[in-house]
């Protein structure tokens, strides 16, 4: 076999079941995300408590009694990055389908219901699981129905319909990721609200006790300092959400380009090899 899906798919390499095309196994990506989050905090740990606010803000407690919300935002970010990494690996595997020669070398080769079997045999001789690849799945569907469809225009319409289905499936594979991109900044806002409630609540207790002007000034200084700490969770969440959003757009654009390349390949190597006649009648003759 020139192309083995079982050997090239990253999820199967690690013993996990593989999802269709570029859809990811969320158990596998969850584990990858957790390991990445541990690695991130492991890298920051030696610098924690050294007076570096941009490091300390990722840890809870401490002298400034920071929130634990950054732990969750970092984990969701790492899980999102793991999803994008696996999707990119799976996309790289999908692109390997373009390197195979599935058509005879004869420039006068004409695709018909009779010769379609020859192409399918060539595909199955070179690929262990053709239906796991977007390109071969699309070709297999068109050629399997070639005799029933009857003409090149019908086959072209079948491929276009399948291309639309593949595009919808690609879009649906980002549903969970989009949820994470929404949830990350929301967690940051929650952390900020919790911090604000604590800071304002402490100041309210001081006022209720009839504190002096000096005591009120001291308490007010604590409130402003608490506000600064509270907004750190939002700052972290917004930056991380922005990073994930940009990377997701980049990977999605690559997948959309890949689908366009599949459509061009099918039109050039399958539809263009058919005679613009009724194939069913031609086969019967």
Coordinates of C-alpha atoms in Angstrom, one line a residue:
X1 CA 0.0 0.0 0.0
X2 CA 1.4 3.4 -1.0
X3 CA -1.0 5.2 1.4
X4 CA -2.1 3.7 4.7
X5 CA -4.7 5.7 6.6
X6 CA -4.1 3.6 9.8
X7 CA -0.4 4.4 9.7
X8 CA -0.7 8.1 8.8
X9 CA -3.6 9.2 10.9
X10 CA -2.3 10.8 14.2
X11 CA -5.3 9.5 16.3
X12 CA -4.8 5.9 15.2
X13 CA -1.1 6.2 15.8
X14 CA -1.8 6.7 19.5
X15 CA -4.5 4.0 19.7
X16 CA -7.6 6.2 19.5
X17 CA -10.5 5.8 17.1
X18 CA -10.3 8.2 14.2
X19 CA -13.1 10.5 13.3
X20 CA -14.2 11.2 9.7
X21 CA -11.9 13.3 7.5
X22 CA -10.6 16.2 9.7
X23 CA -13.1 15.8 12.5
X24 CA -11.1 15.2 15.8
X25 CA -11.5 12.7 18.6
X26 CA -12.3 14.9 21.6
X27 CA -11.0 12.4 24.2
X28 CA -7.6 12.4 22.4
X29 CA -7.5 16.2 22.1
X30 CA -8.6 16.6 25.8
X31 CA -5.6 14.5 26.9
X32 CA -3.3 16.5 24.6
X33 CA -4.7 19.8 25.9
X34 CA -4.3 18.7 29.5
X35 CA -0.7 17.7 28.9
X36 CA 0.0 21.0 27.1
X37 CA -1.6 23.0 30.0
X38 CA 0.7 21.1 32.5
X39 CA 3.7 21.9 30.3
X40 CA 2.7 25.6 30.2
X41 CA 2.4 25.9 34.0
X42 CA 5.5 23.7 34.4
X43 CA 7.5 26.3 32.3
X44 CA 6.1 29.2 34.3
X45 CA 6.5 27.6 37.8
X46 CA 10.2 28.5 38.2
X47 CA 9.4 32.2 37.7
X48 CA 6.3 32.2 40.0
X49 CA 6.6 34.5 43.1
X50 CA 9.6 36.3 41.7
X51 CA 7.7 39.6 41.4
X52 CA 6.8 39.1 37.7
X53 CA 3.2 40.1 37.5
X54 CA 2.8 38.7 34.0
X55 CA 3.6 35.3 35.4
X56 CA 2.0 35.6 38.8
X57 CA -1.4 36.5 37.3
X58 CA -1.7 33.0 35.9
X59 CA -1.6 31.5 39.5
X60 CA -4.3 31.8 42.2
X61 CA -3.8 33.1 45.7
X62 CA -0.5 34.7 46.6
X63 CA -0.1 38.1 48.3
X64 CA -2.7 39.6 46.0
X65 CA -5.3 36.8 46.5
X66 CA -5.7 36.2 42.8
X67 CA -8.5 34.1 41.3
X68 CA -8.2 30.5 40.0
X69 CA -10.1 31.4 36.8
X70 CA -6.9 31.6 34.7
X71 CA -6.4 27.8 35.2
X72 CA -9.6 27.2 33.3
X73 CA -9.0 29.7 30.6
X74 CA -5.5 28.3 30.0
X75 CA -6.8 24.7 29.9
X76 CA -9.6 25.6 27.4
X77 CA -7.0 27.4 25.3
X78 CA -4.6 24.4 25.3
X79 CA -7.5 22.1 24.5
X80 CA -8.4 24.4 21.5
X81 CA -4.8 24.4 20.4
X82 CA -4.7 20.6 20.6
X83 CA -7.8 20.4 18.4
X84 CA -6.2 22.7 15.8
X85 CA -3.0 20.7 15.9
X86 CA -4.8 17.4 15.3
X87 CA -6.9 18.9 12.5
X88 CA -3.8 20.2 10.8
X89 CA -2.1 16.8 11.0
X90 CA -5.2 15.1 9.6
X91 CA -5.4 17.7 6.8
X92 CA -1.8 17.0 5.9
X93 CA -2.7 13.3 5.7
X94 CA -5.7 14.1 3.4
X95 CA -3.4 16.0 1.0
X96 CA -1.3 12.9 0.4
X97 CA -4.2 11.6 -1.8
X98 CA -3.2 14.1 -4.5
X99 CA 0.2 12.4 -4.9
X100 CA -1.3 9.1 -6.1
X101 CA -1.8 8.2 -9.8
X102 CA -5.2 6.8 -10.1
X103 CA -5.7 7.3 -13.8
X104 CA -4.1 5.3 -16.6
X105 CA -1.2 7.0 -18.4
X106 CA -3.0 6.8 -21.7
X107 CA -3.9 10.5 -22.7
X108 CA -6.8 9.1 -24.8
X109 CA -8.4 7.4 -21.8
X110 CA -12.1 7.9 -21.6
X111 CA -14.1 7.3 -18.4
X112 CA -17.2 5.2 -18.8
X113 CA -19.1 2.7 -16.6
X114 CA -16.8 0.0 -18.0
X115 CA -13.5 1.8 -17.3
X116 CA -14.7 3.2 -13.9
X117 CA -14.0 -0.2 -12.4
X118 CA -10.4 0.1 -13.5
X119 CA -10.0 3.4 -11.6
X120 CA -11.6 2.0 -8.5
X121 CA -9.3 -1.0 -8.6
X122 CA -6.2 1.3 -8.9
X123 CA -7.4 3.3 -5.9
X124 CA -8.0 0.2 -3.7
X125 CA -4.6 -1.2 -4.7
X126 CA -2.8 1.9 -3.5
X127 CA -5.0 2.9 -0.5
X128 CA -6.1 0.7 2.4
X129 CA -9.2 2.8 3.4
X130 CA -10.1 5.1 0.4
X131 CA -13.4 6.2 2.0
X132 CA -11.5 7.8 4.8
X133 CA -10.1 10.3 2.4
X134 CA -12.2 13.2 1.2
X135 CA -10.9 13.0 -2.4
X136 CA -11.3 9.2 -2.8
X137 CA -14.7 9.2 -1.0
X138 CA -15.9 11.8 -3.5
X139 CA -14.5 9.8 -6.5
X140 CA -15.9 6.5 -5.2
X141 CA -19.4 7.9 -4.8
X142 CA -19.4 9.4 -8.3
X143 CA -18.0 6.3 -10.0
X144 CA -20.2 3.9 -8.1
X145 CA -23.2 5.7 -9.4
X146 CA -21.8 6.4 -12.9
X147 CA -24.0 3.9 -14.7
X148 CA -27.2 5.0 -13.0
X149 CA -26.4 8.7 -13.5
X150 CA -26.0 8.2 -17.2
X151 CA -24.1 11.3 -18.4
X152 CA -21.2 13.6 -17.5
X153 CA -23.4 16.4 -16.4
X154 CA -25.2 14.2 -13.9
X155 CA -21.9 13.0 -12.5
X156 CA -20.7 16.5 -12.2
X157 CA -23.8 17.5 -10.3
X158 CA -23.3 14.5 -8.0
X159 CA -19.8 15.6 -7.2
X160 CA -20.9 19.2 -6.6
X161 CA -23.6 17.9 -4.2
X162 CA -21.0 15.9 -2.4
X163 CA -18.7 18.9 -2.3
X164 CA -21.4 20.8 -0.5
X165 CA -21.9 18.0 2.0
X166 CA -18.2 17.9 2.7
X167 CA -18.1 21.7 3.2
X168 CA -21.0 21.4 5.7
X169 CA -19.2 18.6 7.5
X170 CA -16.0 20.7 7.7
X171 CA -18.0 23.6 9.1
X172 CA -19.6 21.4 11.8
X173 CA -16.2 20.2 12.9
X174 CA -15.5 23.7 14.3
X175 CA -18.7 23.8 16.5
X176 CA -17.0 22.8 19.7
X177 CA -14.0 25.0 19.0
X178 CA -16.2 28.0 18.4
X179 CA -17.8 27.2 21.8
X180 CA -14.4 27.3 23.4
X181 CA -13.6 30.6 21.7
X182 CA -16.9 32.0 23.2
X183 CA -16.3 30.4 26.7
X184 CA -12.7 31.6 27.2
X185 CA -13.5 35.4 27.4
X186 CA -16.7 34.7 29.4
X187 CA -14.6 32.9 32.0
X188 CA -12.4 36.0 32.1
X189 CA -15.4 38.2 32.7
X190 CA -16.6 35.9 35.4
X191 CA -13.2 36.2 37.2
X192 CA -13.4 40.0 36.9
X193 CA -16.9 40.1 38.3
X194 CA -15.9 37.9 41.2
X195 CA -12.9 40.2 41.9
X196 CA -15.0 43.3 41.7
X197 CA -17.5 41.9 44.1
X198 CA -14.8 41.1 46.6
X199 CA -13.1 44.5 46.3
X200 CA -16.3 46.5 46.5
X201 CA -17.7 44.3 49.3
X202 CA -14.7 44.9 51.4
X203 CA -14.9 48.7 50.9
X204 CA -18.6 48.5 51.9
X205 CA -17.8 46.8 55.2
X206 CA -15.3 49.6 56.0
X207 CA -17.9 52.3 55.2
X208 CA -20.6 50.5 57.3
X209 CA -18.3 50.5 60.3
X210 CA -18.1 54.3 60.3
X211 CA -14.4 54.5 59.4
X212 CA -12.4 57.7 59.5
X213 CA -11.2 59.5 56.4
X214 CA -7.8 58.0 56.7
X215 CA -9.3 54.5 57.0
X216 CA -11.5 55.2 54.0
X217 CA -8.5 56.3 51.9
X218 CA -6.7 53.2 52.8
X219 CA -9.7 51.0 52.0
X220 CA -10.3 52.9 48.7
X221 CA -6.7 52.2 47.8
X222 CA -7.3 48.5 48.4
X223 CA -10.4 48.7 46.1
X224 CA -8.5 50.2 43.2
X225 CA -5.7 47.6 43.7
X226 CA -8.3 44.9 43.8
X227 CA -9.9 46.2 40.6
X228 CA -6.5 46.0 38.8
X229 CA -6.1 42.3 40.0
X230 CA -9.7 41.6 39.0
X231 CA -9.2 42.8 35.4
X232 CA -6.2 40.5 35.0
X233 CA -8.5 37.5 34.4
X234 CA -10.2 39.4 31.5
X235 CA -6.9 40.5 30.0
X236 CA -5.6 36.9 30.0
X237 CA -8.8 35.5 28.6
X238 CA -9.1 38.1 25.8
X239 CA -5.5 37.6 24.7
X240 CA -5.9 33.8 24.7
X241 CA -9.2 33.9 22.9
X242 CA -7.7 36.1 20.2
X243 CA -4.8 33.7 19.7
X244 CA -7.2 30.7 19.3
X245 CA -9.5 32.7 17.0
X246 CA -6.7 33.7 14.6
X247 CA -5.2 30.2 14.5
X248 CA -8.7 28.7 14.0
X249 CA -9.3 31.0 11.0
X250 CA -5.9 30.0 9.6
X251 CA -6.6 26.3 9.8
X252 CA -10.2 26.6 8.5
X253 CA -9.0 28.6 5.5
X254 CA -6.5 25.8 4.8
X255 CA -9.3 23.2 4.9
X256 CA -11.5 25.3 2.6
X257 CA -8.6 25.6 0.2
X258 CA -8.2 21.8 0.3
X259 CA -11.8 21.3 -0.5
X260 CA -11.5 23.6 -3.5
X261 CA -8.5 21.6 -4.6
X262 CA -10.5 18.4 -4.4
X263 CA -13.2 20.0 -6.6
X264 CA -10.7 21.1 -9.2
X265 CA -9.0 17.6 -9.2
X266 CA -12.3 15.9 -9.7
X267 CA -13.4 18.1 -12.5
X268 CA -10.0 17.8 -14.2
X269 CA -9.4 14.1 -13.8
X270 CA -12.9 12.6 -13.6
X271 CA -15.5 14.8 -15.3
X272 CA -13.1 15.9 -18.0
X273 CA -12.4 12.3 -18.9
X274 CA -16.0 11.6 -19.8
X275 CA -17.5 12.0 -23.2
X276 CA -20.3 14.5 -23.3
X277 CA -22.8 11.8 -24.3
X278 CA -25.2 9.5 -22.6
X279 CA -23.0 7.0 -20.9
X280 CA -25.8 4.5 -20.2
X281 CA -26.7 4.3 -23.8
X282 CA -23.1 4.1 -24.8
X283 CA -22.5 1.2 -22.4
X284 CA -25.4 -0.7 -23.7
X285 CA -24.2 -0.3 -27.3

